[in-house]
Tab-separated table of C-alpha atoms and ligand atoms in Angstrom:
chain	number	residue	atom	x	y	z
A	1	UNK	CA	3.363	-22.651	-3.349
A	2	UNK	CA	2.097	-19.190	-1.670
A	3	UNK	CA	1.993	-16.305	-3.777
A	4	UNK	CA	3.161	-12.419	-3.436
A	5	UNK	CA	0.670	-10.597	-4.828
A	6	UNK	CA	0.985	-6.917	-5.371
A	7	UNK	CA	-2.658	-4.692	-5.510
A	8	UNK	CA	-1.787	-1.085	-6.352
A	9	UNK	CA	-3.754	1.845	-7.129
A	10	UNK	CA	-3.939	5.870	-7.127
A	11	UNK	CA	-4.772	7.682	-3.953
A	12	UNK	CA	-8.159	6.721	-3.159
A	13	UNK	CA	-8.796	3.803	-4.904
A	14	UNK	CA	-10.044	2.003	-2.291
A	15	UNK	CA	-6.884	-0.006	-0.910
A	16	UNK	CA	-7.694	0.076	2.425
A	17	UNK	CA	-11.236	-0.929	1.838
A	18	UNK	CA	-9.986	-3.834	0.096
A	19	UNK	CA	-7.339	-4.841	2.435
A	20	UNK	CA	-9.942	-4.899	5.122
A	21	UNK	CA	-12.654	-6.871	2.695
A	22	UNK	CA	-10.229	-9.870	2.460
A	23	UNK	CA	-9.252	-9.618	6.192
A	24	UNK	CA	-12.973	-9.800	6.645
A	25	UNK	CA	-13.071	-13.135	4.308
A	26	UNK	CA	-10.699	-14.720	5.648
A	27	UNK	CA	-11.423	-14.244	9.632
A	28	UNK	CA	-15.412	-15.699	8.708
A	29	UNK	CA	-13.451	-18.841	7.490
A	30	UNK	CA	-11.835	-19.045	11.110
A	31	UNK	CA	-8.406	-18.079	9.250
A	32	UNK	CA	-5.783	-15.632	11.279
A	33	UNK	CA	-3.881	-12.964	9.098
A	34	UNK	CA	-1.237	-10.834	10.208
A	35	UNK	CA	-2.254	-7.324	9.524
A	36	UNK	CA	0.997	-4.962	8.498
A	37	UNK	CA	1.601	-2.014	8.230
A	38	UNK	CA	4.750	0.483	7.873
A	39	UNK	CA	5.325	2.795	10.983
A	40	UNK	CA	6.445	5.930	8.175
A	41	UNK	CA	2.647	6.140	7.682
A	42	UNK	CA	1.128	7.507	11.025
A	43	UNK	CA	-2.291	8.512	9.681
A	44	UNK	CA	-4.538	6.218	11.643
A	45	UNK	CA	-1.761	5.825	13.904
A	46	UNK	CA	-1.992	1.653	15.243
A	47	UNK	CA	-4.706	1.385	12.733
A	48	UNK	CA	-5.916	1.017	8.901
A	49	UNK	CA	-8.604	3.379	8.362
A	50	UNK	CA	-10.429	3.508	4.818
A	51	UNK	CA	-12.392	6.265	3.499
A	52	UNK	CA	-15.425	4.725	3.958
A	53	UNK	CA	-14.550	4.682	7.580
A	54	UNK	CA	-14.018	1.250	8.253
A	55	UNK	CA	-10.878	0.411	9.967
A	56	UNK	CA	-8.797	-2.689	11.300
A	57	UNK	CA	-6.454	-2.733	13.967
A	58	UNK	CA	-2.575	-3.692	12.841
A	59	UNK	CA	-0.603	-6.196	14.062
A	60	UNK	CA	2.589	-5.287	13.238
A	61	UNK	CA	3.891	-1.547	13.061
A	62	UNK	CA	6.923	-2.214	10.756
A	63	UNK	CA	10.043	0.275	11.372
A	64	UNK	CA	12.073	0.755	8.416
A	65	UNK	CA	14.641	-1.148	10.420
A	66	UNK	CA	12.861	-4.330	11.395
A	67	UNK	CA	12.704	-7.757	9.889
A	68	UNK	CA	9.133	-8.714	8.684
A	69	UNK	CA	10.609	-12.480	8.048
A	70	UNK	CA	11.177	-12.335	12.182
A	71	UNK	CA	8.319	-11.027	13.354
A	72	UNK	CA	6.208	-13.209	11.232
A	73	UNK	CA	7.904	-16.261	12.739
A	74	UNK	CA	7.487	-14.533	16.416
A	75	UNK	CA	3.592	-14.434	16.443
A	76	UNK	CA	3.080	-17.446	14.144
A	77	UNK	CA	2.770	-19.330	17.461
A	78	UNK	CA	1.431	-23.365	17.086
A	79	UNK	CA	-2.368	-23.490	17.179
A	80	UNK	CA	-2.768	-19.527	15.719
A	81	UNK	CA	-1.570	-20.241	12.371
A	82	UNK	CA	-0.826	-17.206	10.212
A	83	UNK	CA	-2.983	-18.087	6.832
A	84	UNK	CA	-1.879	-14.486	5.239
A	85	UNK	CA	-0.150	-11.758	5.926
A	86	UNK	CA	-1.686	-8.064	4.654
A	87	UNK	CA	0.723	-5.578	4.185
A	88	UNK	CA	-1.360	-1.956	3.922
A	89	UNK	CA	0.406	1.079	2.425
A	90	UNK	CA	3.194	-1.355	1.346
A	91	UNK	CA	4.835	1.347	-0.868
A	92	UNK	CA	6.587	2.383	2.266
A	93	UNK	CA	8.321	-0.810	2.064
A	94	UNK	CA	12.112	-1.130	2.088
A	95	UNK	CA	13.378	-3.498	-0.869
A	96	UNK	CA	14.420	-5.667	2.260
A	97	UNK	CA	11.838	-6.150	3.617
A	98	UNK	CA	9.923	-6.942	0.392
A	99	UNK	CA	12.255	-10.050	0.031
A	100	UNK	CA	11.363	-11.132	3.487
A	101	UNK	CA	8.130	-11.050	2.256
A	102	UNK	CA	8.889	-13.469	-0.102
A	103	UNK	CA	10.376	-16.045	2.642
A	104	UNK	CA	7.396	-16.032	4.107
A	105	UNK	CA	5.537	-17.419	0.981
A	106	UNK	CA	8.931	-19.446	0.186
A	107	UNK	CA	9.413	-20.410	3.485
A	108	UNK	CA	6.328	-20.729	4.938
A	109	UNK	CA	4.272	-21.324	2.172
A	110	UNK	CA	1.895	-18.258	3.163
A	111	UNK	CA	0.129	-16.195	1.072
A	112	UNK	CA	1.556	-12.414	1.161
A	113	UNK	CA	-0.716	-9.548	-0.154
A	114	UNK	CA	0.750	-5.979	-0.265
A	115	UNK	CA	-1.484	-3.003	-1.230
A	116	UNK	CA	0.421	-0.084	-2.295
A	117	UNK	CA	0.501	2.827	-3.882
A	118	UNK	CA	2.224	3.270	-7.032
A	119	UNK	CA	3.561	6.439	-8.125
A	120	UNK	CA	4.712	9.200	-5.683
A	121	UNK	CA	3.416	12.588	-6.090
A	122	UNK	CA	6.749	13.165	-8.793
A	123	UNK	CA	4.919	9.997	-11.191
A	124	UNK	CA	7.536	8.091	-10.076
A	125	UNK	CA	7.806	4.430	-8.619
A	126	UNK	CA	7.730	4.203	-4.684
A	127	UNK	CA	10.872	1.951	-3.580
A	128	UNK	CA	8.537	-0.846	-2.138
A	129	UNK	CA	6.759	-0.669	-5.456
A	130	UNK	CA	9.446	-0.764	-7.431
A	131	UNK	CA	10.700	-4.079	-5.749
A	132	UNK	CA	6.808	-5.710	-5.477
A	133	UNK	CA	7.049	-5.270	-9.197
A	134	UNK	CA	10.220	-6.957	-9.515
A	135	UNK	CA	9.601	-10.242	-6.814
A	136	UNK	CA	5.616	-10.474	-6.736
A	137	UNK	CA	4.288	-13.164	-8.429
A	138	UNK	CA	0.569	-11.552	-9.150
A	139	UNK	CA	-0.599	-7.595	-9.760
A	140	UNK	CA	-3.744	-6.578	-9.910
A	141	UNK	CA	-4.391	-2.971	-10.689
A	142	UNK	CA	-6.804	-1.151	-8.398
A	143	UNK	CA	-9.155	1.322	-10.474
A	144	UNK	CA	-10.130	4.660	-9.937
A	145	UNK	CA	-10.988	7.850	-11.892
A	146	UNK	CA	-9.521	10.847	-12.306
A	147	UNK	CA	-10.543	13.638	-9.704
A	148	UNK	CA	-9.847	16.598	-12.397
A	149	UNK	CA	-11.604	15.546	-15.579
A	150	UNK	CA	-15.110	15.071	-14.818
A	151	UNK	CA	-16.974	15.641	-17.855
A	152	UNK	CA	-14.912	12.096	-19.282
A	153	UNK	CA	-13.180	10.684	-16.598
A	154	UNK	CA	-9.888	8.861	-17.359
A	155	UNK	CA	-8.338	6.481	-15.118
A	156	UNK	CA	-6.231	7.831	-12.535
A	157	UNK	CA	-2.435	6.559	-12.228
A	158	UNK	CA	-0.736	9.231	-10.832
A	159	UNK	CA	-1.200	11.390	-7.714
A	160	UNK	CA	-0.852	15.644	-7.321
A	161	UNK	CA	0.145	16.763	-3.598
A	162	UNK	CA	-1.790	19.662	-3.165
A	163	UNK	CA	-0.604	21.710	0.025
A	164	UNK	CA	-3.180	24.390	1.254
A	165	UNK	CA	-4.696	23.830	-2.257
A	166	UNK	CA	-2.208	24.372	-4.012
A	167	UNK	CA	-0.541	22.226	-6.820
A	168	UNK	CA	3.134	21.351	-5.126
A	169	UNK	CA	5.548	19.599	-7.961
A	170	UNK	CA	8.786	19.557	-5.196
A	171	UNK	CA	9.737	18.328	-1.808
A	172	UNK	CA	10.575	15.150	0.045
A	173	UNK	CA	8.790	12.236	-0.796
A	174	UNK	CA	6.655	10.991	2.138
A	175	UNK	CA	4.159	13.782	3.708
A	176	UNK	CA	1.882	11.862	4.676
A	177	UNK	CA	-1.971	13.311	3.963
A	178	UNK	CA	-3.461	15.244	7.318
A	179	UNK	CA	-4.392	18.637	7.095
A	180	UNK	CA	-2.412	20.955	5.430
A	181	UNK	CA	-1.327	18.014	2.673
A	182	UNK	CA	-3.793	16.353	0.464
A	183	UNK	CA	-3.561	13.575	-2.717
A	184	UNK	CA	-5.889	14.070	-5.688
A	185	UNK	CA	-5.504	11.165	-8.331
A	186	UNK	CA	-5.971	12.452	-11.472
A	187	UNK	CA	-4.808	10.756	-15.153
A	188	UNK	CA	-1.441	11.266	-17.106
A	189	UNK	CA	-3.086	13.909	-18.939
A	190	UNK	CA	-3.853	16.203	-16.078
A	191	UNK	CA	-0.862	15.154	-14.203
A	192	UNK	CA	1.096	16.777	-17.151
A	193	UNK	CA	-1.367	19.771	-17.448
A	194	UNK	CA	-1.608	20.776	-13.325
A	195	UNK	CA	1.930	20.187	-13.318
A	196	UNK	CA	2.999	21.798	-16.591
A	197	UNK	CA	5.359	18.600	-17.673
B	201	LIG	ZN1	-7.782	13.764	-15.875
């Protein structure tokens, strides 16, 4: 039977990159994937753009609204069979439309890979996280250092929203990174300190 899998990291980890790498595998077998990705996230607008600068363009722009299950089913036409579906910033998630994901591998018997991040900028669970963790059948943690401890690096779970520079601790969860609002991944340790838990 397909598997959910669930890759998470901190900001910066390399998600993207990753997502794209396994796109990239798959399409040099002659395999399709459906490339997801929710519509809350409008950096890169109707693509997935890494750091590194590579980028993909998505298939699906998921509103909060819409049924993944459906629109899976819509575009898995006879003679372009879906062999994955790639969900990128899959932390935007709803819990609904995490269970659709898993009628697609229940279903449909297709693989499912979301990459997410895990902890909003508070340390706490993002509501597509949260219910990955709960129906996935495979995590894998994606690694990555802390930004603030150099000297020793630790590895970085949690995520500070700096805005203009500065160290912000309150307001709504999604801003999504752009100008004025920036991630730095740092480790529980500084996450306490910066923040003064
Ligand atoms: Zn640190």
């Amino acid at each position: 039977m397909a598997k959910l899998k669930l890759c998470y990291g901190a900001m910066n980890a390399g998600k993207t990159m990753e997502a794209i790498r396994v796109i990239f595998n798959y399409e040099q077998l002659g395999h399709r994937v459906l490339l997801v990705k929710p519509k809350i996230d409008t950096k890169g607008g109707e693509k997935v753009v890494s750091r590194t600068g590579f980028s993909k363009n998505v298939d699906v722009l998921l509103d909060e609204e819409q049924d993944i299950y459906k629109e899976f089913i819509k575009l898995n036409v006879t003679g372009k069979n879906i062999k994955c579906v790639i969900v990128d910033e899959a932390q935007f998630l709803t819990k609904k439309q995490v269970i659709q994901l898993t009628n697609i591998c229940d279903e449909k018997d297709v693989a499912v890979i979301a990459y997410a991040l895990k902890n909003n900028f508070k340390g706490e669970l993002f509501e597509g996280v949260k219910a990955l963790i709960e129906y996935s059948d495979e995590m894998e943690e994606i690694p990555t250092l802390c930004f603030n401890c150099l000297e020793e690096p630790k590895k970085a779970r949690f995520n500070i929203r700096v805005v203009n520079g500065k160290p912000i601790k309150e307001g709504k969860e999604v801003a999504i990174d752009g100008d004025e609002v920036e991630y730095i991944p740092v480790c529980r340790g500084c996450f306490k300190e910066i923040y003064k838990n």
